[in-house]
Amino acid sequence: MGTWAHLQCGGHLSSNDHQYRVLIMRVAVLGAGITGVTTAFALLEKGLDVTVFDANRYPAMDTSFANGGQLSASNAEVWNHAGTIAKGLTWLFKRDAPLSISLRPSWRKIAWLAEFIANVPNYRQHTIATARMAVEAREHLLHMAACAGVDFDLERRGILHFYRDRSSFEHARAVTELLREGGVDRRPVTNQEIHAIEPALSGDFYAGFYTASDFSGDIHKFCRGLAQTCERRGVTLRMETQIHGLRTGSDGVSVLSARGSGQVEPEYFDAAVICAGVGSRTLASMVGDRLPIYPVKGYSITVQLTGNEARHGAPTVSLLDEQTKIVASRLGPDRFRVAGTAELNGENRDIRADRIQSLLNWVRDLFPAINTDHVVPWAGLRPMLPGMMPRIGRGDAPGIFYNTGHGHLGWTLSAATAQAVAAAVTAASAGTARRGWLCPV
Ligand SMILES: Cc1cc2nc3c(=O)[nH]c(=O)nc-3n(C[C@H](O)[C@H](O)[C@H](O)COP(=O)(O)OP(=O)(O)OC[C@H]3O[C@@H](n4cnc5c(N)ncnc54)[C@H](O)[C@@H]3O)c2cc1C
């Protein structure tokens, strides 16, 4: 099970002359997106023996591939609000609205929506808790990037939300109070101030909110760089490896996986952390846990900024347009990422042309100097729980832990939730150590 490490006594372990063997806990991390890679790093920092599994050939090829780029405590408001649901109902019949729900009947979708509505009373508490997590995540993310020396096109220029009408701005004013309780400080700005903060943005707006402490960056570059550092420091990456089963017992967790078209083989661990994005629901069901994650699809375009006019015409401050629910982030000198839409249509990764067209139109309207002849479209599935809070910590089955279900804020929250789950795993290992994991030879 665990890895035996031989330690010569006389160091900090014992004052005697004996030799000791320390059993290091072996942990499997299931999934190599942002939640899996940050969890692997946090566990490694705690001195555990970590193996990461993923079906893809490289880390961060699923939802953590081309998202909106925002590390946004200012976007911590959960969507379980009566006003948001009322607005959502009017969007159902508009083709280019920010929300789209497939009318194909599905028990899973109906049950998820019912639980989503049942969470309206938790709106306030969940928004404040999310804001707190997002603020805590900032320093962990920067620490991880510094330790790993990762360049991920970090832009520390804040996030600017802008509103086109009075009622949405007034709602945002109320949200600002909740964010403040969670430790996020954002300030109201006039139309004139909006253009002073981001001169490339054209159009007139009712007003905005600016959060100077938020930032943005490329999730994919971050994950790839951090995964490489983990591997260099001893983490085993089992890529192109599909997990087919999980068995738990008093002696640990057995992960049943197959590499490529190979045979399914078991591998034994003391614990496993489920970080499998929209795949987490299936893995949880293998150990008897219910995890009602629904895949909420979103789209992005990455605009290649060719030539000086496009580079100067693109924003450097990260943006959120409240009416269209579109977010945008500058990624280094040559790329501009624009993302939006919440589509409930099962595990469907098709890229819809009309959704991409809405993102392109938004760029052309608000940034007319940007040339959109070189654009890469993408779609990804947000792993969303109905209460919009991630599941973090111990599961019901022995040895099973979760760090998953981060929905629209996985990039923003993962560095903090990885610390929380690593602490839960080490607390469990401390219990085990008391049962004799430190053994004289
Ligand atoms: C359009 C869009 C814009 C977004 N913008 C933002 C933003 O601006 N800011 C923000 O904070 N968040 C944003 N998000 C959300 C964020 O991207 C996600 O929350 C985050 O990427 C989810 O990470 P994850 O690790 O949970 O899942 P993933 O990145 O999907 O990783 C899960 C991994 O598990 C693997 N896996 C699953 N099942 C198995 C199995 N059985 N065997 C082996 N491997 C398995 C998959 O291959 C995958 O690699 C956005 C999302 C979308 C779609």
mmCIF file with all atom_site columns, N, CA and C and ligand atoms in Angstrom, residues 30-36 53-56 61-64 67-72 219 241-243 275-279 283 296 298-300 327 339-340 378 380-383 404 406-413, ligand 1:
data_model
loop_
_atom_site.group_PDB
_atom_site.id
_atom_site.type_symbol
_atom_site.label_atom_id
_atom_site.label_alt_id
_atom_site.label_comp_id
_atom_site.label_asym_id
_atom_site.label_entity_id
_atom_site.label_seq_id
_atom_site.pdbx_PDB_ins_code
_atom_site.Cartn_x
_atom_site.Cartn_y
_atom_site.Cartn_z
_atom_site.occupancy
_atom_site.B_iso_or_equiv
_atom_site.pdbx_formal_charge
_atom_site.auth_seq_id
_atom_site.auth_comp_id
_atom_site.auth_asym_id
_atom_site.auth_atom_id
_atom_site.pdbx_PDB_model_num
ATOM   1   N N   . LEU A 1 30  ? -7.889  11.501 -9.143  1.00 0.00 ? 30  LEU A N   1
ATOM   2   C CA  . LEU A 1 30  ? -8.617  11.025 -10.319 1.00 0.00 ? 30  LEU A CA  1
ATOM   3   C C   . LEU A 1 30  ? -9.085  12.224 -11.142 1.00 0.00 ? 30  LEU A C   1
ATOM   4   N N   . GLY A 1 31  ? -8.326  12.537 -12.197 1.00 0.00 ? 31  GLY A N   1
ATOM   5   C CA  . GLY A 1 31  ? -8.623  13.690 -13.055 1.00 0.00 ? 31  GLY A CA  1
ATOM   6   C C   . GLY A 1 31  ? -7.448  14.652 -13.044 1.00 0.00 ? 31  GLY A C   1
ATOM   7   N N   . ALA A 1 32  ? -7.096  15.162 -14.239 1.00 0.00 ? 32  ALA A N   1
ATOM   8   C CA  . ALA A 1 32  ? -5.950  16.079 -14.346 1.00 0.00 ? 32  ALA A CA  1
ATOM   9   C C   . ALA A 1 32  ? -6.360  17.414 -14.963 1.00 0.00 ? 32  ALA A C   1
ATOM   10  N N   . GLY A 1 33  ? -7.536  17.912 -14.558 1.00 0.00 ? 33  GLY A N   1
ATOM   11  C CA  . GLY A 1 33  ? -7.908  19.292 -14.895 1.00 0.00 ? 33  GLY A CA  1
ATOM   12  C C   . GLY A 1 33  ? -7.371  20.192 -13.787 1.00 0.00 ? 33  GLY A C   1
ATOM   13  N N   . ILE A 1 34  ? -7.916  21.416 -13.690 1.00 0.00 ? 34  ILE A N   1
ATOM   14  C CA  . ILE A 1 34  ? -7.399  22.362 -12.687 1.00 0.00 ? 34  ILE A CA  1
ATOM   15  C C   . ILE A 1 34  ? -7.562  21.815 -11.262 1.00 0.00 ? 34  ILE A C   1
ATOM   16  N N   . THR A 1 35  ? -8.688  21.132 -10.978 1.00 0.00 ? 35  THR A N   1
ATOM   17  C CA  . THR A 1 35  ? -8.879  20.631 -9.604  1.00 0.00 ? 35  THR A CA  1
ATOM   18  C C   . THR A 1 35  ? -7.881  19.513 -9.302  1.00 0.00 ? 35  THR A C   1
ATOM   19  N N   . GLY A 1 36  ? -7.642  18.626 -10.285 1.00 0.00 ? 36  GLY A N   1
ATOM   20  C CA  . GLY A 1 36  ? -6.735  17.497 -10.060 1.00 0.00 ? 36  GLY A CA  1
ATOM   21  C C   . GLY A 1 36  ? -5.292  17.936 -9.924  1.00 0.00 ? 36  GLY A C   1
ATOM   22  N N   . PHE A 1 53  ? -4.432  10.163 -12.386 1.00 0.00 ? 53  PHE A N   1
ATOM   23  C CA  . PHE A 1 53  ? -4.999  9.414  -13.524 1.00 0.00 ? 53  PHE A CA  1
ATOM   24  C C   . PHE A 1 53  ? -5.813  10.362 -14.399 1.00 0.00 ? 53  PHE A C   1
ATOM   25  N N   . ASP A 1 54  ? -5.712  10.196 -15.711 1.00 0.00 ? 54  ASP A N   1
ATOM   26  C CA  . ASP A 1 54  ? -6.618  10.933 -16.605 1.00 0.00 ? 54  ASP A CA  1
ATOM   27  C C   . ASP A 1 54  ? -6.748  10.188 -17.937 1.00 0.00 ? 54  ASP A C   1
ATOM   28  N N   . ALA A 1 55  ? -7.947  10.251 -18.496 1.00 0.00 ? 55  ALA A N   1
ATOM   29  C CA  . ALA A 1 55  ? -8.211  9.565  -19.760 1.00 0.00 ? 55  ALA A CA  1
ATOM   30  C C   . ALA A 1 55  ? -7.538  10.275 -20.933 1.00 0.00 ? 55  ALA A C   1
ATOM   31  N N   . ASN A 1 56  ? -7.279  11.564 -20.801 1.00 0.00 ? 56  ASN A N   1
ATOM   32  C CA  . ASN A 1 56  ? -6.681  12.309 -21.911 1.00 0.00 ? 56  ASN A CA  1
ATOM   33  C C   . ASN A 1 56  ? -5.169  12.115 -21.961 1.00 0.00 ? 56  ASN A C   1
ATOM   34  N N   . MET A 1 61  ? -7.121  18.984 -20.767 1.00 0.00 ? 61  MET A N   1
ATOM   35  C CA  . MET A 1 61  ? -7.640  18.939 -22.140 1.00 0.00 ? 61  MET A CA  1
ATOM   36  C C   . MET A 1 61  ? -9.171  18.973 -22.174 1.00 0.00 ? 61  MET A C   1
ATOM   37  N N   . ASP A 1 62  ? -9.806  18.970 -20.980 1.00 0.00 ? 62  ASP A N   1
ATOM   38  C CA  . ASP A 1 62  ? -11.276 18.964 -20.978 1.00 0.00 ? 62  ASP A CA  1
ATOM   39  C C   . ASP A 1 62  ? -11.773 20.373 -20.624 1.00 0.00 ? 62  ASP A C   1
ATOM   40  N N   . THR A 1 63  ? -12.521 20.549 -19.530 1.00 0.00 ? 63  THR A N   1
ATOM   41  C CA  . THR A 1 63  ? -13.089 21.885 -19.258 1.00 0.00 ? 63  THR A CA  1
ATOM   42  C C   . THR A 1 63  ? -11.998 22.908 -18.923 1.00 0.00 ? 63  THR A C   1
ATOM   43  N N   . SER A 1 64  ? -10.844 22.436 -18.453 1.00 0.00 ? 64  SER A N   1
ATOM   44  C CA  . SER A 1 64  ? -9.772  23.380 -18.082 1.00 0.00 ? 64  SER A CA  1
ATOM   45  C C   . SER A 1 64  ? -8.908  23.729 -19.296 1.00 0.00 ? 64  SER A C   1
ATOM   46  N N   . ASN A 1 67  ? -11.135 28.304 -20.996 1.00 0.00 ? 67  ASN A N   1
ATOM   47  C CA  . ASN A 1 67  ? -12.250 29.001 -20.333 1.00 0.00 ? 67  ASN A CA  1
ATOM   48  C C   . ASN A 1 67  ? -12.069 30.521 -20.396 1.00 0.00 ? 67  ASN A C   1
ATOM   49  N N   . GLY A 1 68  ? -12.887 31.240 -19.641 1.00 0.00 ? 68  GLY A N   1
ATOM   50  C CA  . GLY A 1 68  ? -12.884 32.703 -19.712 1.00 0.00 ? 68  GLY A CA  1
ATOM   51  C C   . GLY A 1 68  ? -11.659 33.374 -19.098 1.00 0.00 ? 68  GLY A C   1
ATOM   52  N N   . GLY A 1 69  ? -10.857 32.615 -18.366 1.00 0.00 ? 69  GLY A N   1
ATOM   53  C CA  . GLY A 1 69  ? -9.580  33.136 -17.857 1.00 0.00 ? 69  GLY A CA  1
ATOM   54  C C   . GLY A 1 69  ? -9.675  33.955 -16.580 1.00 0.00 ? 69  GLY A C   1
ATOM   55  N N   . GLN A 1 70  ? -10.900 34.166 -16.048 1.00 0.00 ? 70  GLN A N   1
ATOM   56  C CA  . GLN A 1 70  ? -11.029 35.086 -14.911 1.00 0.00 ? 70  GLN A CA  1
ATOM   57  C C   . GLN A 1 70  ? -10.793 34.398 -13.569 1.00 0.00 ? 70  GLN A C   1
ATOM   58  N N   . LEU A 1 71  ? -9.959  35.012 -12.753 1.00 0.00 ? 71  LEU A N   1
ATOM   59  C CA  . LEU A 1 71  ? -9.793  34.607 -11.352 1.00 0.00 ? 71  LEU A CA  1
ATOM   60  C C   . LEU A 1 71  ? -10.596 35.638 -10.573 1.00 0.00 ? 71  LEU A C   1
ATOM   61  N N   . SER A 1 72  ? -11.894 35.349 -10.447 1.00 0.00 ? 72  SER A N   1
ATOM   62  C CA  . SER A 1 72  ? -12.846 36.414 -10.156 1.00 0.00 ? 72  SER A CA  1
ATOM   63  C C   . SER A 1 72  ? -13.641 36.187 -8.875  1.00 0.00 ? 72  SER A C   1
ATOM   64  N N   . ILE A 1 219 ? -5.718  29.221 -17.961 1.00 0.00 ? 219 ILE A N   1
ATOM   65  C CA  . ILE A 1 219 ? -5.860  28.023 -17.117 1.00 0.00 ? 219 ILE A CA  1
ATOM   66  C C   . ILE A 1 219 ? -5.063  26.847 -17.691 1.00 0.00 ? 219 ILE A C   1
ATOM   67  N N   . THR A 1 241 ? -5.369  7.045  -19.457 1.00 0.00 ? 241 THR A N   1
ATOM   68  C CA  . THR A 1 241 ? -5.775  5.936  -18.592 1.00 0.00 ? 241 THR A CA  1
ATOM   69  C C   . THR A 1 241 ? -7.190  6.185  -18.090 1.00 0.00 ? 241 THR A C   1
ATOM   70  N N   . GLN A 1 242 ? -8.088  5.364  -18.546 1.00 0.00 ? 242 GLN A N   1
ATOM   71  C CA  . GLN A 1 242 ? -9.512  5.510  -18.183 1.00 0.00 ? 242 GLN A CA  1
ATOM   72  C C   . GLN A 1 242 ? -9.787  4.759  -16.882 1.00 0.00 ? 242 GLN A C   1
ATOM   73  N N   . ILE A 1 243 ? -10.491 5.401  -15.968 1.00 0.00 ? 243 ILE A N   1
ATOM   74  C CA  . ILE A 1 243 ? -10.859 4.711  -14.724 1.00 0.00 ? 243 ILE A CA  1
ATOM   75  C C   . ILE A 1 243 ? -12.195 3.999  -14.965 1.00 0.00 ? 243 ILE A C   1
ATOM   76  N N   . CYS A 1 275 ? -11.518 14.174 -8.688  1.00 0.00 ? 275 CYS A N   1
ATOM   77  C CA  . CYS A 1 275 ? -11.392 15.531 -9.261  1.00 0.00 ? 275 CYS A CA  1
ATOM   78  C C   . CYS A 1 275 ? -11.726 15.449 -10.746 1.00 0.00 ? 275 CYS A C   1
ATOM   79  N N   . ALA A 1 276 ? -12.761 14.709 -11.097 1.00 0.00 ? 276 ALA A N   1
ATOM   80  C CA  . ALA A 1 276 ? -12.957 14.317 -12.497 1.00 0.00 ? 276 ALA A CA  1
ATOM   81  C C   . ALA A 1 276 ? -13.963 15.187 -13.239 1.00 0.00 ? 276 ALA A C   1
ATOM   82  N N   . GLY A 1 277 ? -14.192 16.418 -12.790 1.00 0.00 ? 277 GLY A N   1
ATOM   83  C CA  . GLY A 1 277 ? -15.094 17.322 -13.506 1.00 0.00 ? 277 GLY A CA  1
ATOM   84  C C   . GLY A 1 277 ? -16.459 16.683 -13.700 1.00 0.00 ? 277 GLY A C   1
ATOM   85  N N   . VAL A 1 278 ? -16.992 16.732 -14.938 1.00 0.00 ? 278 VAL A N   1
ATOM   86  C CA  . VAL A 1 278 ? -18.325 16.165 -15.161 1.00 0.00 ? 278 VAL A CA  1
ATOM   87  C C   . VAL A 1 278 ? -18.315 14.642 -15.041 1.00 0.00 ? 278 VAL A C   1
ATOM   88  N N   . GLY A 1 279 ? -17.115 14.024 -15.043 1.00 0.00 ? 279 GLY A N   1
ATOM   89  C CA  . GLY A 1 279 ? -17.011 12.570 -14.837 1.00 0.00 ? 279 GLY A CA  1
ATOM   90  C C   . GLY A 1 279 ? -17.080 12.172 -13.365 1.00 0.00 ? 279 GLY A C   1
ATOM   91  N N   . LEU A 1 283 ? -17.900 8.418  -11.107 1.00 0.00 ? 283 LEU A N   1
ATOM   92  C CA  . LEU A 1 283 ? -16.925 7.838  -10.169 1.00 0.00 ? 283 LEU A CA  1
ATOM   93  C C   . LEU A 1 283 ? -17.531 7.761  -8.765  1.00 0.00 ? 283 LEU A C   1
ATOM   94  N N   . VAL A 1 296 ? -22.912 21.879 -17.491 1.00 0.00 ? 296 VAL A N   1
ATOM   95  C CA  . VAL A 1 296 ? -23.485 23.134 -18.009 1.00 0.00 ? 296 VAL A CA  1
ATOM   96  C C   . VAL A 1 296 ? -22.512 23.681 -19.067 1.00 0.00 ? 296 VAL A C   1
ATOM   97  N N   . GLY A 1 298 ? -20.560 25.715 -21.927 1.00 0.00 ? 298 GLY A N   1
ATOM   98  C CA  . GLY A 1 298 ? -20.242 27.092 -22.280 1.00 0.00 ? 298 GLY A CA  1
ATOM   99  C C   . GLY A 1 298 ? -19.344 27.086 -23.508 1.00 0.00 ? 298 GLY A C   1
ATOM   100 N N   . TYR A 1 299 ? -19.218 28.245 -24.136 1.00 0.00 ? 299 TYR A N   1
ATOM   101 C CA  . TYR A 1 299 ? -18.426 28.370 -25.368 1.00 0.00 ? 299 TYR A CA  1
ATOM   102 C C   . TYR A 1 299 ? -17.379 29.456 -25.201 1.00 0.00 ? 299 TYR A C   1
ATOM   103 N N   . SER A 1 300 ? -16.279 29.307 -25.930 1.00 0.00 ? 300 SER A N   1
ATOM   104 C CA  . SER A 1 300 ? -15.324 30.423 -25.958 1.00 0.00 ? 300 SER A CA  1
ATOM   105 C C   . SER A 1 300 ? -14.753 30.570 -27.357 1.00 0.00 ? 300 SER A C   1
ATOM   106 N N   . VAL A 1 327 ? -17.752 36.982 -20.596 1.00 0.00 ? 327 VAL A N   1
ATOM   107 C CA  . VAL A 1 327 ? -16.519 37.406 -19.914 1.00 0.00 ? 327 VAL A CA  1
ATOM   108 C C   . VAL A 1 327 ? -15.397 37.435 -20.949 1.00 0.00 ? 327 VAL A C   1
ATOM   109 N N   . ALA A 1 339 ? -15.761 34.398 -23.566 1.00 0.00 ? 339 ALA A N   1
ATOM   110 C CA  . ALA A 1 339 ? -16.516 33.181 -23.235 1.00 0.00 ? 339 ALA A CA  1
ATOM   111 C C   . ALA A 1 339 ? -17.900 33.522 -22.711 1.00 0.00 ? 339 ALA A C   1
ATOM   112 N N   . GLY A 1 340 ? -18.841 32.593 -22.929 1.00 0.00 ? 340 GLY A N   1
ATOM   113 C CA  . GLY A 1 340 ? -20.191 32.814 -22.401 1.00 0.00 ? 340 GLY A CA  1
ATOM   114 C C   . GLY A 1 340 ? -21.107 31.628 -22.620 1.00 0.00 ? 340 GLY A C   1
ATOM   115 N N   . TRP A 1 378 ? -14.396 26.976 -29.184 1.00 0.00 ? 378 TRP A N   1
ATOM   116 C CA  . TRP A 1 378 ? -14.275 25.852 -28.225 1.00 0.00 ? 378 TRP A CA  1
ATOM   117 C C   . TRP A 1 378 ? -15.563 25.752 -27.417 1.00 0.00 ? 378 TRP A C   1
ATOM   118 N N   . GLY A 1 380 ? -16.959 23.751 -23.630 1.00 0.00 ? 380 GLY A N   1
ATOM   119 C CA  . GLY A 1 380 ? -16.582 22.935 -22.469 1.00 0.00 ? 380 GLY A CA  1
ATOM   120 C C   . GLY A 1 380 ? -17.764 22.787 -21.525 1.00 0.00 ? 380 GLY A C   1
ATOM   121 N N   . LEU A 1 381 ? -17.687 21.789 -20.645 1.00 0.00 ? 381 LEU A N   1
ATOM   122 C CA  . LEU A 1 381 ? -18.800 21.473 -19.738 1.00 0.00 ? 381 LEU A CA  1
ATOM   123 C C   . LEU A 1 381 ? -18.443 21.832 -18.303 1.00 0.00 ? 381 LEU A C   1
ATOM   124 N N   . ARG A 1 382 ? -19.151 22.815 -17.753 1.00 0.00 ? 382 ARG A N   1
ATOM   125 C CA  . ARG A 1 382 ? -18.907 23.195 -16.350 1.00 0.00 ? 382 ARG A CA  1
ATOM   126 C C   . ARG A 1 382 ? -19.496 22.119 -15.433 1.00 0.00 ? 382 ARG A C   1
ATOM   127 N N   . PRO A 1 383 ? -18.698 21.574 -14.515 1.00 0.00 ? 383 PRO A N   1
ATOM   128 C CA  . PRO A 1 383 ? -19.240 20.544 -13.609 1.00 0.00 ? 383 PRO A CA  1
ATOM   129 C C   . PRO A 1 383 ? -19.986 21.218 -12.454 1.00 0.00 ? 383 PRO A C   1
ATOM   130 N N   . THR A 1 404 ? -14.382 18.637 -6.223  1.00 0.00 ? 404 THR A N   1
ATOM   131 C CA  . THR A 1 404 ? -15.030 18.685 -7.538  1.00 0.00 ? 404 THR A CA  1
ATOM   132 C C   . THR A 1 404 ? -16.349 19.455 -7.480  1.00 0.00 ? 404 THR A C   1
ATOM   133 N N   . HIS A 1 406 ? -17.013 22.509 -9.222  1.00 0.00 ? 406 HIS A N   1
ATOM   134 C CA  . HIS A 1 406 ? -16.748 23.941 -9.078  1.00 0.00 ? 406 HIS A CA  1
ATOM   135 C C   . HIS A 1 406 ? -17.506 24.813 -10.073 1.00 0.00 ? 406 HIS A C   1
ATOM   136 N N   . GLY A 1 407 ? -18.279 24.179 -10.984 1.00 0.00 ? 407 GLY A N   1
ATOM   137 C CA  . GLY A 1 407 ? -19.162 24.935 -11.873 1.00 0.00 ? 407 GLY A CA  1
ATOM   138 C C   . GLY A 1 407 ? -18.467 26.010 -12.683 1.00 0.00 ? 407 GLY A C   1
ATOM   139 N N   . HIS A 1 408 ? -18.999 27.250 -12.561 1.00 0.00 ? 408 HIS A N   1
ATOM   140 C CA  . HIS A 1 408 ? -18.474 28.353 -13.392 1.00 0.00 ? 408 HIS A CA  1
ATOM   141 C C   . HIS A 1 408 ? -17.234 28.987 -12.793 1.00 0.00 ? 408 HIS A C   1
ATOM   142 N N   . LEU A 1 409 ? -16.740 28.446 -11.647 1.00 0.00 ? 409 LEU A N   1
ATOM   143 C CA  . LEU A 1 409 ? -15.629 29.125 -10.969 1.00 0.00 ? 409 LEU A CA  1
ATOM   144 C C   . LEU A 1 409 ? -14.448 28.204 -10.629 1.00 0.00 ? 409 LEU A C   1
ATOM   145 N N   . GLY A 1 410 ? -14.242 27.157 -11.421 1.00 0.00 ? 410 GLY A N   1
ATOM   146 C CA  . GLY A 1 410 ? -13.175 26.204 -11.103 1.00 0.00 ? 410 GLY A CA  1
ATOM   147 C C   . GLY A 1 410 ? -11.787 26.809 -11.114 1.00 0.00 ? 410 GLY A C   1
ATOM   148 N N   . TRP A 1 411 ? -11.559 27.711 -12.032 1.00 0.00 ? 411 TRP A N   1
ATOM   149 C CA  . TRP A 1 411 ? -10.238 28.369 -12.143 1.00 0.00 ? 411 TRP A CA  1
ATOM   150 C C   . TRP A 1 411 ? -10.046 29.274 -10.917 1.00 0.00 ? 411 TRP A C   1
ATOM   151 N N   . THR A 1 412 ? -11.108 29.951 -10.520 1.00 0.00 ? 412 THR A N   1
ATOM   152 C CA  . THR A 1 412 ? -11.037 30.904 -9.404  1.00 0.00 ? 412 THR A CA  1
ATOM   153 C C   . THR A 1 412 ? -10.826 30.204 -8.060  1.00 0.00 ? 412 THR A C   1
ATOM   154 N N   . LEU A 1 413 ? -11.467 29.038 -7.872  1.00 0.00 ? 413 LEU A N   1
ATOM   155 C CA  . LEU A 1 413 ? -11.528 28.446 -6.525  1.00 0.00 ? 413 LEU A CA  1
ATOM   156 C C   . LEU A 1 413 ? -10.537 27.307 -6.275  1.00 0.00 ? 413 LEU A C   1
HETATM 157 C C1  . LIG B 2 .   ? -16.992 28.582 -21.353 1.00 0.00 ? 1   LIG B C1  1
HETATM 158 C C2  . LIG B 2 .   ? -16.450 28.472 -19.954 1.00 0.00 ? 1   LIG B C2  1
HETATM 159 C C3  . LIG B 2 .   ? -15.903 29.600 -19.352 1.00 0.00 ? 1   LIG B C3  1
HETATM 160 C C4  . LIG B 2 .   ? -15.419 29.525 -18.035 1.00 0.00 ? 1   LIG B C4  1
HETATM 161 N N1  . LIG B 2 .   ? -14.810 30.625 -17.498 1.00 0.00 ? 1   LIG B N1  1
HETATM 162 C C5  . LIG B 2 .   ? -14.314 30.553 -16.241 1.00 0.00 ? 1   LIG B C5  1
HETATM 163 C C6  . LIG B 2 .   ? -13.644 31.679 -15.678 1.00 0.00 ? 1   LIG B C6  1
HETATM 164 O O1  . LIG B 2 .   ? -13.478 32.710 -16.321 1.00 0.00 ? 1   LIG B O1  1
HETATM 165 N N2  . LIG B 2 .   ? -13.212 31.575 -14.402 1.00 0.00 ? 1   LIG B N2  1
HETATM 166 C C7  . LIG B 2 .   ? -13.386 30.430 -13.663 1.00 0.00 ? 1   LIG B C7  1
HETATM 167 O O2  . LIG B 2 .   ? -13.012 30.417 -12.493 1.00 0.00 ? 1   LIG B O2  1
HETATM 168 N N3  . LIG B 2 .   ? -13.951 29.334 -14.197 1.00 0.00 ? 1   LIG B N3  1
HETATM 169 C C8  . LIG B 2 .   ? -14.422 29.370 -15.457 1.00 0.00 ? 1   LIG B C8  1
HETATM 170 N N4  . LIG B 2 .   ? -15.021 28.269 -16.010 1.00 0.00 ? 1   LIG B N4  1
HETATM 171 C C9  . LIG B 2 .   ? -15.163 27.049 -15.182 1.00 0.00 ? 1   LIG B C9  1
HETATM 172 C C10 . LIG B 2 .   ? -13.873 26.243 -15.113 1.00 0.00 ? 1   LIG B C10 1
HETATM 173 O O3  . LIG B 2 .   ? -13.257 26.197 -16.383 1.00 0.00 ? 1   LIG B O3  1
HETATM 174 C C11 . LIG B 2 .   ? -14.190 24.821 -14.628 1.00 0.00 ? 1   LIG B C11 1
HETATM 175 O O4  . LIG B 2 .   ? -14.850 24.912 -13.366 1.00 0.00 ? 1   LIG B O4  1
HETATM 176 C C12 . LIG B 2 .   ? -12.931 23.983 -14.421 1.00 0.00 ? 1   LIG B C12 1
HETATM 177 O O5  . LIG B 2 .   ? -12.131 23.970 -15.580 1.00 0.00 ? 1   LIG B O5  1
HETATM 178 C C13 . LIG B 2 .   ? -13.316 22.545 -14.070 1.00 0.00 ? 1   LIG B C13 1
HETATM 179 O O6  . LIG B 2 .   ? -12.121 21.852 -13.769 1.00 0.00 ? 1   LIG B O6  1
HETATM 180 P P1  . LIG B 2 .   ? -12.166 20.328 -13.315 1.00 0.00 ? 1   LIG B P1  1
HETATM 181 O O7  . LIG B 2 .   ? -10.796 19.951 -12.929 1.00 0.00 ? 1   LIG B O7  1
HETATM 182 O O8  . LIG B 2 .   ? -13.265 20.151 -12.324 1.00 0.00 ? 1   LIG B O8  1
HETATM 183 O O9  . LIG B 2 .   ? -12.663 19.532 -14.609 1.00 0.00 ? 1   LIG B O9  1
HETATM 184 P P2  . LIG B 2 .   ? -11.856 19.181 -15.969 1.00 0.00 ? 1   LIG B P2  1
HETATM 185 O O10 . LIG B 2 .   ? -10.947 20.262 -16.351 1.00 0.00 ? 1   LIG B O10 1
HETATM 186 O O11 . LIG B 2 .   ? -12.887 18.771 -16.945 1.00 0.00 ? 1   LIG B O11 1
HETATM 187 O O12 . LIG B 2 .   ? -10.971 17.935 -15.544 1.00 0.00 ? 1   LIG B O12 1
HETATM 188 C C14 . LIG B 2 .   ? -11.531 16.677 -15.253 1.00 0.00 ? 1   LIG B C14 1
HETATM 189 C C15 . LIG B 2 .   ? -10.619 15.610 -15.817 1.00 0.00 ? 1   LIG B C15 1
HETATM 190 O O13 . LIG B 2 .   ? -11.081 14.325 -15.371 1.00 0.00 ? 1   LIG B O13 1
HETATM 191 C C16 . LIG B 2 .   ? -10.869 13.393 -16.390 1.00 0.00 ? 1   LIG B C16 1
HETATM 192 N N5  . LIG B 2 .   ? -11.785 12.254 -16.204 1.00 0.00 ? 1   LIG B N5  1
HETATM 193 C C17 . LIG B 2 .   ? -13.114 12.299 -15.953 1.00 0.00 ? 1   LIG B C17 1
HETATM 194 N N6  . LIG B 2 .   ? -13.605 11.051 -15.816 1.00 0.00 ? 1   LIG B N6  1
HETATM 195 C C18 . LIG B 2 .   ? -12.558 10.204 -15.979 1.00 0.00 ? 1   LIG B C18 1
HETATM 196 C C19 . LIG B 2 .   ? -12.421 8.777  -15.957 1.00 0.00 ? 1   LIG B C19 1
HETATM 197 N N7  . LIG B 2 .   ? -13.448 7.938  -15.720 1.00 0.00 ? 1   LIG B N7  1
HETATM 198 N N8  . LIG B 2 .   ? -11.182 8.227  -16.172 1.00 0.00 ? 1   LIG B N8  1
HETATM 199 C C20 . LIG B 2 .   ? -10.107 9.042  -16.396 1.00 0.00 ? 1   LIG B C20 1
HETATM 200 N N9  . LIG B 2 .   ? -10.189 10.402 -16.427 1.00 0.00 ? 1   LIG B N9  1
HETATM 201 C C21 . LIG B 2 .   ? -11.398 10.968 -16.224 1.00 0.00 ? 1   LIG B C21 1
HETATM 202 C C22 . LIG B 2 .   ? -11.151 14.170 -17.678 1.00 0.00 ? 1   LIG B C22 1
HETATM 203 O O14 . LIG B 2 .   ? -10.465 13.575 -18.778 1.00 0.00 ? 1   LIG B O14 1
HETATM 204 C C23 . LIG B 2 .   ? -10.639 15.570 -17.341 1.00 0.00 ? 1   LIG B C23 1
HETATM 205 O O15 . LIG B 2 .   ? -9.327  15.784 -17.835 1.00 0.00 ? 1   LIG B O15 1
HETATM 206 C C24 . LIG B 2 .   ? -15.509 28.300 -17.323 1.00 0.00 ? 1   LIG B C24 1
HETATM 207 C C25 . LIG B 2 .   ? -16.037 27.174 -17.933 1.00 0.00 ? 1   LIG B C25 1
HETATM 208 C C26 . LIG B 2 .   ? -16.508 27.242 -19.239 1.00 0.00 ? 1   LIG B C26 1
HETATM 209 C C27 . LIG B 2 .   ? -17.061 26.010 -19.901 1.00 0.00 ? 1   LIG B C27 1
#
